[in-house]
Amino acid sequence: MTVTKYSANGNDFIIFIAQEKADRSALAQKLCHRQNGVGADGMVVVLPHPEYDFEWEFYNADGSYAAMCGNASRAVAHFAHEKGICKDGKAEFLTGAGVIRATINGVYVVSDMVTPRIIRTDIEEDGENWWLIDSGVPHLVAVRDDIDTFDIVQMRKLREKYNANVNICKVTDDAMYVRTYERGVEDETLACGTGMVACFIRNHKEGHVPDQIRVHPKSGDELYVSYEDGVYRFGGKVTKTFIAETLI
């Protein structure tokens, strides 16, 4: 089979086209394996849809299904545009979290995120306040003055207790910095789109950031998150790294 590898600010994905839905959990585990497969944080399957440009199936590296992934939404929109599945620099596709609309301008892709849900704002763990926000998938968010220290043991404990991704973020005068532990990868990743959006939502609600701000994940790349006309938008560059045939 032929697969395309994309990187979206350090989050990497394997993308391919299929004609039918299927349980591809085992395939995702094989393809995403860093040593014995192609290697990726997740796998995206592009499927035909009668109403939208396409539908996707998204799998984490461990084979688990995920309803949404912000960085993958930008990568797959670019992929579909190149394949002629969508046209005129616009993509509209169905995910497990709802319909995503994206705009493609060269390698810069902006996704309109699904309507988020603020589930809880009163979680106290380790003497710190956490918000639980579903921005397509659930995220715990804590705001700190310093995020240089990333306690992986604490992150895993919180991930297991709340079955959510775990984010720490800090805000400066003109930017927000985010680090994320992702379930399904079960480690810190270089970037997480829905995590950056969840961090923006909390800080925006608390009045710490304006309606648009630069965001830097661990990869150091520059992205933008904004709130416009009731819609949260997430934009940044994507990179098609290679196309390959795999025997897996």
CSV table of C-alpha atoms in Angstrom, one decimal:
chain,number,residue,atom,x,y,z
A,1,MET,CA,0.0,0.0,0.0
A,2,THR,CA,1.1,3.6,-0.6
A,3,VAL,CA,1.2,6.0,2.3
A,4,THR,CA,2.1,9.6,2.7
A,5,LYS,CA,3.9,10.9,5.7
A,6,TYR,CA,3.1,14.4,7.1
A,7,SER,CA,4.5,16.5,9.9
A,8,ALA,CA,2.5,19.3,11.4
A,9,ASN,CA,4.8,21.1,13.8
A,10,GLY,CA,6.4,18.0,15.1
A,11,ASN,CA,3.2,15.9,15.2
A,12,ASP,CA,3.6,13.3,12.5
A,13,PHE,CA,1.0,11.3,10.7
A,14,ILE,CA,0.6,8.5,8.1
A,15,ILE,CA,-2.2,9.2,5.7
A,16,PHE,CA,-3.7,7.1,3.0
A,17,ILE,CA,-7.0,6.7,1.0
A,18,ALA,CA,-9.4,3.7,1.4
A,19,GLN,CA,-12.8,3.0,0.0
A,20,GLU,CA,-14.5,1.3,3.0
A,21,LYS,CA,-14.6,1.7,6.7
A,22,ALA,CA,-12.8,-1.0,8.7
A,23,ASP,CA,-11.2,-1.7,12.0
A,24,ARG,CA,-7.6,-0.7,11.3
A,25,SER,CA,-6.3,-0.6,14.9
A,26,ALA,CA,-3.7,-3.3,14.3
A,27,LEU,CA,-2.6,-1.6,11.1
A,28,ALA,CA,-2.1,1.7,12.9
A,29,GLN,CA,0.0,0.0,15.6
A,30,LYS,CA,2.2,-1.6,12.9
A,31,LEU,CA,2.6,1.5,10.7
A,32,CYS,CA,3.1,3.9,13.5
A,33,HIS,CA,5.8,1.8,15.2
A,34,ARG,CA,9.1,3.9,15.2
A,35,GLN,CA,11.4,0.9,14.6
A,36,ASN,CA,9.4,-1.7,12.7
A,37,GLY,CA,7.0,0.5,10.8
A,38,VAL,CA,6.9,3.9,9.1
A,39,GLY,CA,6.8,5.7,12.5
A,40,ALA,CA,4.2,8.3,13.5
A,41,ASP,CA,2.1,9.7,16.3
A,42,GLY,CA,-1.1,8.8,14.4
A,43,MET,CA,-2.7,7.4,11.3
A,44,VAL,CA,-5.4,9.0,9.1
A,45,VAL,CA,-7.6,7.1,6.7
A,46,VAL,CA,-9.4,9.2,4.1
A,47,LEU,CA,-12.8,7.7,3.1
A,48,PRO,CA,-15.4,8.8,0.6
A,49,HIS,CA,-18.5,10.6,1.9
A,50,PRO,CA,-21.7,11.5,0.0
A,51,GLU,CA,-22.1,14.9,1.6
A,52,TYR,CA,-18.7,16.2,2.5
A,53,ASP,CA,-15.4,16.2,0.6
A,54,PHE,CA,-14.4,13.1,2.6
A,55,GLU,CA,-14.6,11.4,6.0
A,56,TRP,CA,-11.7,10.3,8.1
A,57,GLU,CA,-10.8,7.6,10.6
A,58,PHE,CA,-8.1,8.6,13.0
A,59,TYR,CA,-6.0,6.3,15.1
A,60,ASN,CA,-3.4,7.0,17.7
A,61,ALA,CA,0.0,5.2,17.6
A,62,ASP,CA,-1.2,2.6,20.0
A,63,GLY,CA,-4.1,1.7,17.8
A,64,SER,CA,-6.8,3.5,19.8
A,65,TYR,CA,-9.4,5.5,18.0
A,66,ALA,CA,-9.6,9.3,18.5
A,67,ALA,CA,-12.5,11.5,17.5
A,68,MET,CA,-10.3,14.5,16.6
A,69,CYS,CA,-6.7,15.8,16.2
A,70,GLY,CA,-6.1,19.4,15.4
A,71,ASN,CA,-2.7,19.0,13.7
A,72,ALA,CA,-3.9,16.0,11.8
A,73,SER,CA,-6.9,18.0,10.5
A,74,ARG,CA,-4.5,20.5,8.9
A,75,ALA,CA,-2.3,17.7,7.5
A,76,VAL,CA,-5.2,15.8,6.0
A,77,ALA,CA,-6.7,18.9,4.5
A,78,HIS,CA,-3.4,19.6,2.7
A,79,PHE,CA,-3.2,16.0,1.6
A,80,ALA,CA,-6.8,16.0,0.2
A,81,HIS,CA,-6.2,19.3,-1.6
A,82,GLU,CA,-3.1,17.9,-3.3
A,83,LYS,CA,-5.1,14.7,-4.3
A,84,GLY,CA,-7.9,16.8,-5.8
A,85,ILE,CA,-10.4,15.4,-3.2
A,86,CYS,CA,-11.2,19.0,-2.3
A,87,LYS,CA,-10.9,22.1,-4.4
A,88,ASP,CA,-10.4,25.9,-4.4
A,89,GLY,CA,-8.3,25.8,-1.2
A,90,LYS,CA,-11.2,24.7,1.0
A,91,ALA,CA,-11.8,21.3,2.7
A,92,GLU,CA,-14.9,20.2,4.5
A,93,PHE,CA,-14.7,16.7,6.1
A,94,LEU,CA,-16.4,14.6,8.8
A,95,THR,CA,-14.5,13.5,11.9
A,96,GLY,CA,-15.7,11.6,15.0
A,97,ALA,CA,-16.0,15.0,16.7
A,98,GLY,CA,-18.0,16.6,13.9
A,99,VAL,CA,-17.5,18.5,10.7
A,100,ILE,CA,-14.2,20.3,10.2
A,101,ARG,CA,-13.7,23.1,7.7
A,102,ALA,CA,-10.2,24.0,6.6
A,103,THR,CA,-8.5,26.6,4.4
A,104,ILE,CA,-5.4,25.7,2.5
A,105,ASN,CA,-3.0,28.4,1.3
A,106,GLY,CA,0.2,26.7,0.1
A,107,VAL,CA,1.7,24.9,3.1
A,108,TYR,CA,-0.3,27.1,5.6
A,109,VAL,CA,-3.5,25.5,6.7
A,110,VAL,CA,-6.2,26.9,9.1
A,111,SER,CA,-8.8,24.6,10.6
A,112,ASP,CA,-12.1,25.7,12.1
A,113,MET,CA,-12.3,23.6,15.3
A,114,VAL,CA,-15.4,21.9,16.6
A,115,THR,CA,-17.4,23.7,19.3
A,116,PRO,CA,-15.6,23.0,22.6
A,117,ARG,CA,-17.1,21.9,25.9
A,118,ILE,CA,-15.8,23.2,29.2
A,119,ILE,CA,-16.5,20.2,31.4
A,120,ARG,CA,-14.9,21.2,34.7
A,121,THR,CA,-13.0,24.2,36.1
A,122,ASP,CA,-12.7,23.0,39.7
A,123,ILE,CA,-10.2,20.2,39.5
A,124,GLU,CA,-7.5,20.4,42.2
A,125,GLU,CA,-4.5,18.1,41.8
A,126,ASP,CA,-1.1,18.5,43.4
A,127,GLY,CA,-2.0,21.9,44.8
A,128,GLU,CA,-2.9,23.2,41.3
A,129,ASN,CA,-6.1,24.1,39.5
A,130,TRP,CA,-6.9,22.3,36.3
A,131,TRP,CA,-9.6,22.8,33.7
A,132,LEU,CA,-11.1,19.8,31.8
A,133,ILE,CA,-12.0,20.9,28.3
A,134,ASP,CA,-13.2,18.9,25.3
A,135,SER,CA,-11.8,20.6,22.2
A,136,GLY,CA,-12.5,17.6,20.1
A,137,VAL,CA,-10.9,15.2,22.6
A,138,PRO,CA,-10.6,15.8,26.4
A,139,HIS,CA,-7.7,17.9,27.7
A,140,LEU,CA,-6.6,18.8,31.2
A,141,VAL,CA,-5.1,22.3,31.3
A,142,ALA,CA,-3.0,24.0,34.0
A,143,VAL,CA,-1.5,27.5,33.7
A,144,ARG,CA,1.9,28.0,35.1
A,145,ASP,CA,4.6,30.7,35.2
A,146,ASP,CA,7.3,28.1,34.3
A,147,ILE,CA,6.8,25.1,32.1
A,148,ASP,CA,10.5,24.1,31.8
A,149,THR,CA,9.8,21.2,34.1
A,150,PHE,CA,7.6,18.5,32.8
A,151,ASP,CA,6.9,15.8,35.3
A,152,ILE,CA,6.1,12.7,33.2
A,153,VAL,CA,5.0,10.7,36.3
A,154,GLN,CA,2.5,13.4,37.2
A,155,MET,CA,1.3,13.6,33.6
A,156,ARG,CA,0.7,9.8,33.4
A,157,LYS,CA,-1.1,9.8,36.7
A,158,LEU,CA,-3.5,12.6,35.6
A,159,ARG,CA,-4.0,11.0,32.1
A,160,GLU,CA,-5.1,7.7,33.7
A,161,LYS,CA,-7.3,9.3,36.3
A,162,TYR,CA,-9.2,11.6,33.9
A,163,ASN,CA,-8.7,9.7,30.6
A,164,ALA,CA,-7.6,12.9,29.0
A,165,ASN,CA,-4.5,14.5,27.5
A,166,VAL,CA,-2.6,16.7,29.9
A,167,ASN,CA,-1.3,20.2,29.2
A,168,ILE,CA,0.7,22.8,31.0
A,169,CYS,CA,1.0,26.3,29.5
A,170,LYS,CA,2.3,29.7,30.2
A,171,VAL,CA,1.4,33.1,28.8
A,172,THR,CA,3.7,36.0,28.0
A,173,ASP,CA,2.9,39.5,26.6
A,174,ASP,CA,2.6,38.2,23.0
A,175,ALA,CA,2.6,34.4,23.0
A,176,MET,CA,1.5,31.3,24.7
A,177,TYR,CA,3.7,28.2,25.3
A,178,VAL,CA,2.3,24.7,25.6
A,179,ARG,CA,3.6,21.3,26.5
A,180,THR,CA,1.3,18.2,26.1
A,181,TYR,CA,1.2,14.6,27.3
A,182,GLU,CA,-0.9,12.7,24.7
A,183,ARG,CA,-2.9,9.6,25.4
A,184,GLY,CA,-2.5,7.0,22.7
A,185,VAL,CA,1.1,8.1,22.3
A,186,GLU,CA,1.5,7.8,26.1
A,187,ASP,CA,4.3,10.4,26.2
A,188,GLU,CA,5.0,14.0,25.7
A,189,THR,CA,4.7,15.0,22.0
A,190,LEU,CA,6.3,17.8,20.1
A,191,ALA,CA,2.9,19.4,19.4
A,192,CYS,CA,-0.8,18.8,19.9
A,193,GLY,CA,-3.4,21.0,18.1
A,194,THR,CA,-6.4,20.3,20.2
A,195,GLY,CA,-4.2,20.8,23.3
A,196,MET,CA,-3.1,24.2,22.1
A,197,VAL,CA,-6.7,25.1,21.4
A,198,ALA,CA,-7.8,23.9,24.9
A,199,CYS,CA,-5.0,26.0,26.5
A,200,PHE,CA,-6.2,29.0,24.5
A,201,ILE,CA,-9.8,28.5,25.5
A,202,ARG,CA,-8.9,28.5,29.2
A,203,ASN,CA,-6.7,31.5,29.0
A,204,HIS,CA,-9.2,33.4,26.7
A,205,LYS,CA,-12.0,32.7,29.1
A,206,GLU,CA,-9.9,33.9,32.0
A,207,GLY,CA,-8.9,37.1,30.1
A,208,HIS,CA,-5.2,36.3,29.9
A,209,VAL,CA,-5.0,36.4,26.1
A,210,PRO,CA,-6.6,38.4,23.3
A,211,ASP,CA,-8.8,37.0,20.5
A,212,GLN,CA,-5.7,35.8,18.6
A,213,ILE,CA,-2.3,34.8,19.8
A,214,ARG,CA,0.9,33.1,18.7
A,215,VAL,CA,1.4,29.6,20.2
A,216,HIS,CA,4.6,27.7,20.5
A,217,PRO,CA,4.5,23.9,21.3
A,218,LYS,CA,7.6,22.0,22.4
A,219,SER,CA,8.7,21.8,18.8
A,220,GLY,CA,9.4,25.5,18.9
A,221,ASP,CA,7.2,26.1,15.8
A,222,GLU,CA,4.9,29.1,15.5
A,223,LEU,CA,1.2,28.6,15.2
A,224,TYR,CA,-1.8,30.8,15.7
A,225,VAL,CA,-5.0,30.2,17.6
A,226,SER,CA,-7.9,32.6,17.4
A,227,TYR,CA,-11.6,33.2,18.4
A,228,GLU,CA,-13.5,34.8,15.5
A,229,ASP,CA,-17.3,35.0,15.1
A,230,GLY,CA,-17.9,32.3,17.7
A,231,VAL,CA,-15.4,29.9,16.1
A,232,TYR,CA,-12.0,28.7,17.4
A,233,ARG,CA,-9.4,28.6,14.6
A,234,PHE,CA,-6.1,26.9,14.5
A,235,GLY,CA,-3.5,27.7,11.9
A,236,GLY,CA,0.1,26.8,11.0
A,237,LYS,CA,2.4,25.2,8.4
A,238,VAL,CA,2.4,21.5,7.5
A,239,THR,CA,5.1,19.5,5.8
A,240,LYS,CA,4.7,16.5,3.5
A,241,THR,CA,7.9,14.6,4.3
A,242,PHE,CA,7.6,11.6,1.9
A,243,ILE,CA,5.5,9.1,0.0
A,244,ALA,CA,6.3,5.4,0.4
A,245,GLU,CA,5.2,1.9,-0.4
A,246,THR,CA,5.0,-0.3,2.6
A,247,LEU,CA,4.7,-4.1,2.8
A,248,ILE,CA,3.0,-4.0,6.2
